[in-house]
Amino acid sequence: MLNSNTSALGIIYPNSYDALVPELVNVRSMASIPFASRYRMIDFMLSSMANCGISNISLLVKSNYHSLMDHLGSGREWDLVRKNGGLHIFPPFAEKTSQPYVGRVGATASILGFLRSQKEKYVVLSDANIAVNFDFSAMIEAHIASGADVTAAYNEAEFPASILNARDNTKGLYYTFDIDNGRVKKIYINSRERGIQNFDMNIYVIDRELFISMVDDAYVHGHEYFERDILVPQLAKLNVQAYKYEGYVARVSGIKSYFDENMKLLDDHNLDALFNGAPIYTKIRDDNPTRYIEGAKAENVMVADGCVIEGEVENSILFRGVRIAKGAKVKNCILMQDTVVEAGAVVEYLITDKKVTVSAGKEMKGTDSFPFYIAKYHSV
Amino acid sequence: MAKEMIAMLLAGGQGSRLYALTQKLAKPAVPFGGKYRIIDFPLSNCVNSGIDTVGILTQYQPLVLNEYIGNGQPWDLDRLYGGVHVLPPYQKARGSDWYKGTANAIYQNISFIERYDPEYVIILSGDQICKQDYSDFLKFHKEKGAEFSVAVMEVPWEEAPRFGLMVADENDKITEFQEKPKNPKSNLASMGIYIFNWDILKKYLTEDEADPNSENDFGNNIIPNLLRDKRKMYAYHFKGYWKDVGTISSLWEANMEVLDPEHSGINLFDDDWKIYSRNSGMTGHKISRGAVVENSMITDGCRVKGTVKHSILFAGVQVEAGAVVEDAVVMGGTVIQANAVVKHCIVAENVTIGENAVVGAMPQDGESGVATVGAGVRIGAKAKIGPKAMINSDVEDGEEQC
């Protein structure tokens, strides 16, 4: 094969960390949360894989996956309509006796037959809670060069407040590494350490056959999580290499972090860091360009196509098809697709989900530390 | 299975009156309205009207156009049976022919049309900005029992001599055709959009080809021949926005009209009649602190730090701090550097306009012109480009051209 990375297939777990953003996943999965004015979280991982020649990608969806399926369609936008490989969506395989699974072990166990029949030498695993323009080719090369059993990507970052201040561990598991000469020596689960950590990105490269036997074995023992139940107990035996990712990482770990990670992209340095690598693809909506009408005022905003702006907007992110009527004032807001802010309304620190209407003359303000969230279709 | 109607889109024109804009691409591939190319309009009209088979006749500089059309997927025209097909002239066992005229282009593709065994063929033109439901037009054609129908627009009488005019009776039956007459008998201008019964079209194309004196042109030969034979010919009145964008000034004007859909322009904000295009795939555009954006259309990938008034920016245009863009059409990937002034002009794709350069000027004392800068050109710092200039090659720092 000319393109060496066709030797890897991708597996993405779109519902991981859903519990951290209950508002946003009420009608969707983590993977289909709108991000950065015209994308969904999944776009970053799918595009990164596709850009690196990984064209056999399986999505192991668990719940609330209609919006994700609508977004993905046949996978054409990511060039994943392929005779060999392409995009596979695996919903849970329900049987009379089956219980909903938790963790990657249960999710993967249902597709072991599929995995066995594939030809790629390696598998690449990932969640969809981080927006990143990831070079999988480099990571796979590092994996091959080091001869590791498992290569784990991490970045150096502080824990977000939502984790540091969590009252218990039930909302999700986070992993951090102790690294010795490139090898992961210890994995901490939900450590509350402050300061910069070796923060696991939950992206792994493994030999496909090894991965199958790991999952098969773990499933027999009733295990759930790949990291907690496979990597941690076997760390002495397995050669787990740490792969430091130096690029831009936006992690969604709560509604506040969702707000902050969007707003960070108003800084050109961050925006370029995330997007100036390979292209990130998304579903095409065929909106017309955005129109700024006489009297409109816009400063420090990122705006997708299809918007009509007559009022004032500042420090905000507007998704496709947003309308801001005359005299309306929008400041420090994230307005998702087709939000309408009617004449004279004043909004600040608001996250509006799709098709929200803020009626004429209404005033609504969240705060910097607590942005208000308005659910899909609601009218204020 | 036969198709009721298929479309043949004439896209071979050089567009020589667009000068700098069509040096390297065919007229239908010229960008329009922020994220479109001219050909998006007839293609979207086809698919929105339920026509799923389109032959595109290309000849002049087809590379950009061919690549843009690709498999037709952006217009939903990637079909198992039908879909969009680019039809360039090709070599035959006995020599090859360029398309000699509009009629000859169709004649050379008779076998393409016959694969679909259509009852009707609609002939479209690739240089117009228009939203039109061709199914209404076909309904008219059938109701009249016509063999040939032409879409016409009422134009002001004083402008009528610039057009091909249809003289029609009270039943819309065409009695006479006048090509750019001095003394017009009608103000119904042909839009260059025709519906033919396929058997009639085939007959006349074949006869026309056999005539060595013919120019093989629809307007000059086929339509007069139909009239001569007293065929059932009808004029379909189209009411709506229609603009031939064959000249720099009309292209500029049509773009400016897009900014005012309430009064003059084509309404692109129409969910019931979307215009499809191949997407740039760039991120949302950014308006920085200190930037001024008024009465403009801006699309993905733009970065605005300066002032943009009454202008259209295509994908990925950068307007640096202190730069002023007014009444301008700025096509994709162009960079307008700090403190440059760009007014009343068309700037093509991937142009760099240097710091403090001046391109174009607002009309003064009845003197107006639309300065035009061709694709890929670099305008040096502090250079000055006059309002009537047509720039096709790099301009040095500080140089003046008018």
PDB file of N, CA, C and O in Angstrom, chain A residues 6 14 28 36 39 50 63 82 126 138 141 163 175 230 251 254 265 303 321 369 374:
ATOM      1  N   THR A   6      -3.084   3.158   5.978  1.00  0.00           N
ATOM      2  CA  THR A   6      -4.215   2.278   5.775  1.00  0.00           C
ATOM      3  C   THR A   6      -4.011   1.013   6.600  1.00  0.00           C
ATOM      4  O   THR A   6      -4.844   0.144   6.624  1.00  0.00           O
ATOM      5  N   PRO A  14     -18.465   7.643  20.834  1.00  0.00           N
ATOM      6  CA  PRO A  14     -19.066   8.984  20.800  1.00  0.00           C
ATOM      7  C   PRO A  14     -19.785   9.402  22.080  1.00  0.00           C
ATOM      8  O   PRO A  14     -20.038  10.578  22.275  1.00  0.00           O
ATOM      9  N   ARG A  28     -28.605  14.726  22.458  1.00  0.00           N
ATOM     10  CA  ARG A  28     -27.534  14.301  21.553  1.00  0.00           C
ATOM     11  C   ARG A  28     -26.441  13.598  22.334  1.00  0.00           C
ATOM     12  O   ARG A  28     -26.602  13.351  23.526  1.00  0.00           O
ATOM     13  N   ALA A  36     -17.329  25.535  17.903  1.00  0.00           N
ATOM     14  CA  ALA A  36     -16.543  26.416  17.037  1.00  0.00           C
ATOM     15  C   ALA A  36     -17.304  26.895  15.798  1.00  0.00           C
ATOM     16  O   ALA A  36     -16.780  26.858  14.693  1.00  0.00           O
ATOM     17  N   TYR A  39     -18.985  23.436  13.539  1.00  0.00           N
ATOM     18  CA  TYR A  39     -18.583  22.036  13.627  1.00  0.00           C
ATOM     19  C   TYR A  39     -19.355  21.311  14.720  1.00  0.00           C
ATOM     20  O   TYR A  39     -20.053  21.926  15.525  1.00  0.00           O
ATOM     21  N   ALA A  50      -9.308  10.750   8.897  1.00  0.00           N
ATOM     22  CA  ALA A  50      -9.415  10.687   7.436  1.00  0.00           C
ATOM     23  C   ALA A  50      -8.207  11.354   6.782  1.00  0.00           C
ATOM     24  O   ALA A  50      -7.666  10.846   5.797  1.00  0.00           O
ATOM     25  N   SER A  63     -26.128   5.837  23.138  1.00  0.00           N
ATOM     26  CA  SER A  63     -27.451   6.415  23.382  1.00  0.00           C
ATOM     27  C   SER A  63     -27.543   7.793  22.722  1.00  0.00           C
ATOM     28  O   SER A  63     -26.522   8.391  22.383  1.00  0.00           O
ATOM     29  N   ARG A  82     -16.550   4.562   1.302  1.00  0.00           N
ATOM     30  CA  ARG A  82     -15.534   3.705   0.693  1.00  0.00           C
ATOM     31  C   ARG A  82     -16.085   2.307   0.473  1.00  0.00           C
ATOM     32  O   ARG A  82     -16.928   1.847   1.231  1.00  0.00           O
ATOM     33  N   SER A 126     -10.317   6.290  20.225  1.00  0.00           N
ATOM     34  CA  SER A 126     -10.453   7.666  20.695  1.00  0.00           C
ATOM     35  C   SER A 126     -11.885   7.959  21.148  1.00  0.00           C
ATOM     36  O   SER A 126     -12.819   7.269  20.749  1.00  0.00           O
ATOM     37  N   ALA A 138       1.895  10.436  12.647  1.00  0.00           N
ATOM     38  CA  ALA A 138       3.081  10.576  13.492  1.00  0.00           C
ATOM     39  C   ALA A 138       2.990   9.632  14.687  1.00  0.00           C
ATOM     40  O   ALA A 138       3.978   9.012  15.090  1.00  0.00           O
ATOM     41  N   GLU A 141       3.571   6.043  13.600  1.00  0.00           N
ATOM     42  CA  GLU A 141       5.007   5.843  13.354  1.00  0.00           C
ATOM     43  C   GLU A 141       5.767   5.673  14.657  1.00  0.00           C
ATOM     44  O   GLU A 141       6.631   4.806  14.790  1.00  0.00           O
ATOM     45  N   ILE A 163     -13.484  18.918  37.131  1.00  0.00           N
ATOM     46  CA  ILE A 163     -12.937  17.675  37.680  1.00  0.00           C
ATOM     47  C   ILE A 163     -12.374  17.915  39.079  1.00  0.00           C
ATOM     48  O   ILE A 163     -12.629  17.167  40.014  1.00  0.00           O
ATOM     49  N   TYR A 175      -7.629  10.102  33.497  1.00  0.00           N
ATOM     50  CA  TYR A 175      -6.381   9.404  33.790  1.00  0.00           C
ATOM     51  C   TYR A 175      -5.199  10.346  33.594  1.00  0.00           C
ATOM     52  O   TYR A 175      -5.188  11.176  32.681  1.00  0.00           O
ATOM     53  N   ILE A 230      -7.875  -2.752  32.212  1.00  0.00           N
ATOM     54  CA  ILE A 230      -6.893  -3.465  31.393  1.00  0.00           C
ATOM     55  C   ILE A 230      -5.507  -2.860  31.564  1.00  0.00           C
ATOM     56  O   ILE A 230      -4.564  -3.536  31.973  1.00  0.00           O
ATOM     57  N   ARG A 251     -10.700  20.525  25.396  1.00  0.00           N
ATOM     58  CA  ARG A 251     -11.414  19.421  26.055  1.00  0.00           C
ATOM     59  C   ARG A 251     -12.735  19.928  26.605  1.00  0.00           C
ATOM     60  O   ARG A 251     -12.767  20.914  27.330  1.00  0.00           O
ATOM     61  N   GLY A 254     -17.502  20.064  30.815  1.00  0.00           N
ATOM     62  CA  GLY A 254     -18.568  20.691  31.589  1.00  0.00           C
ATOM     63  C   GLY A 254     -19.102  21.858  30.802  1.00  0.00           C
ATOM     64  O   GLY A 254     -18.489  22.272  29.812  1.00  0.00           O
ATOM     65  N   LEU A 265     -11.355  30.421  21.102  1.00  0.00           N
ATOM     66  CA  LEU A 265     -11.091  30.446  19.664  1.00  0.00           C
ATOM     67  C   LEU A 265     -11.260  31.842  19.067  1.00  0.00           C
ATOM     68  O   LEU A 265     -10.943  32.075  17.908  1.00  0.00           O
ATOM     69  N   VAL A 303     -18.285  33.928  13.264  1.00  0.00           N
ATOM     70  CA  VAL A 303     -19.639  33.779  12.747  1.00  0.00           C
ATOM     71  C   VAL A 303     -19.634  32.804  11.572  1.00  0.00           C
ATOM     72  O   VAL A 303     -18.813  32.909  10.667  1.00  0.00           O
ATOM     73  N   GLY A 321     -26.976  30.190  10.579  1.00  0.00           N
ATOM     74  CA  GLY A 321     -28.386  30.575  10.516  1.00  0.00           C
ATOM     75  C   GLY A 321     -28.908  31.381  11.692  1.00  0.00           C
ATOM     76  O   GLY A 321     -30.112  31.450  11.910  1.00  0.00           O
ATOM     77  N   SER A 369     -18.876  33.217  35.370  1.00  0.00           N
ATOM     78  CA  SER A 369     -18.622  31.905  35.973  1.00  0.00           C
ATOM     79  C   SER A 369     -19.803  30.957  35.811  1.00  0.00           C
ATOM     80  O   SER A 369     -19.686  29.769  36.035  1.00  0.00           O
ATOM     81  N   ILE A 374     -29.891  27.621  27.478  1.00  0.00           N
ATOM     82  CA  ILE A 374     -31.301  27.518  27.082  1.00  0.00           C
ATOM     83  C   ILE A 374     -31.448  26.352  26.104  1.00  0.00           C
ATOM     84  O   ILE A 374     -30.785  26.310  25.067  1.00  0.00           O
TER      85      ILE A 374
END
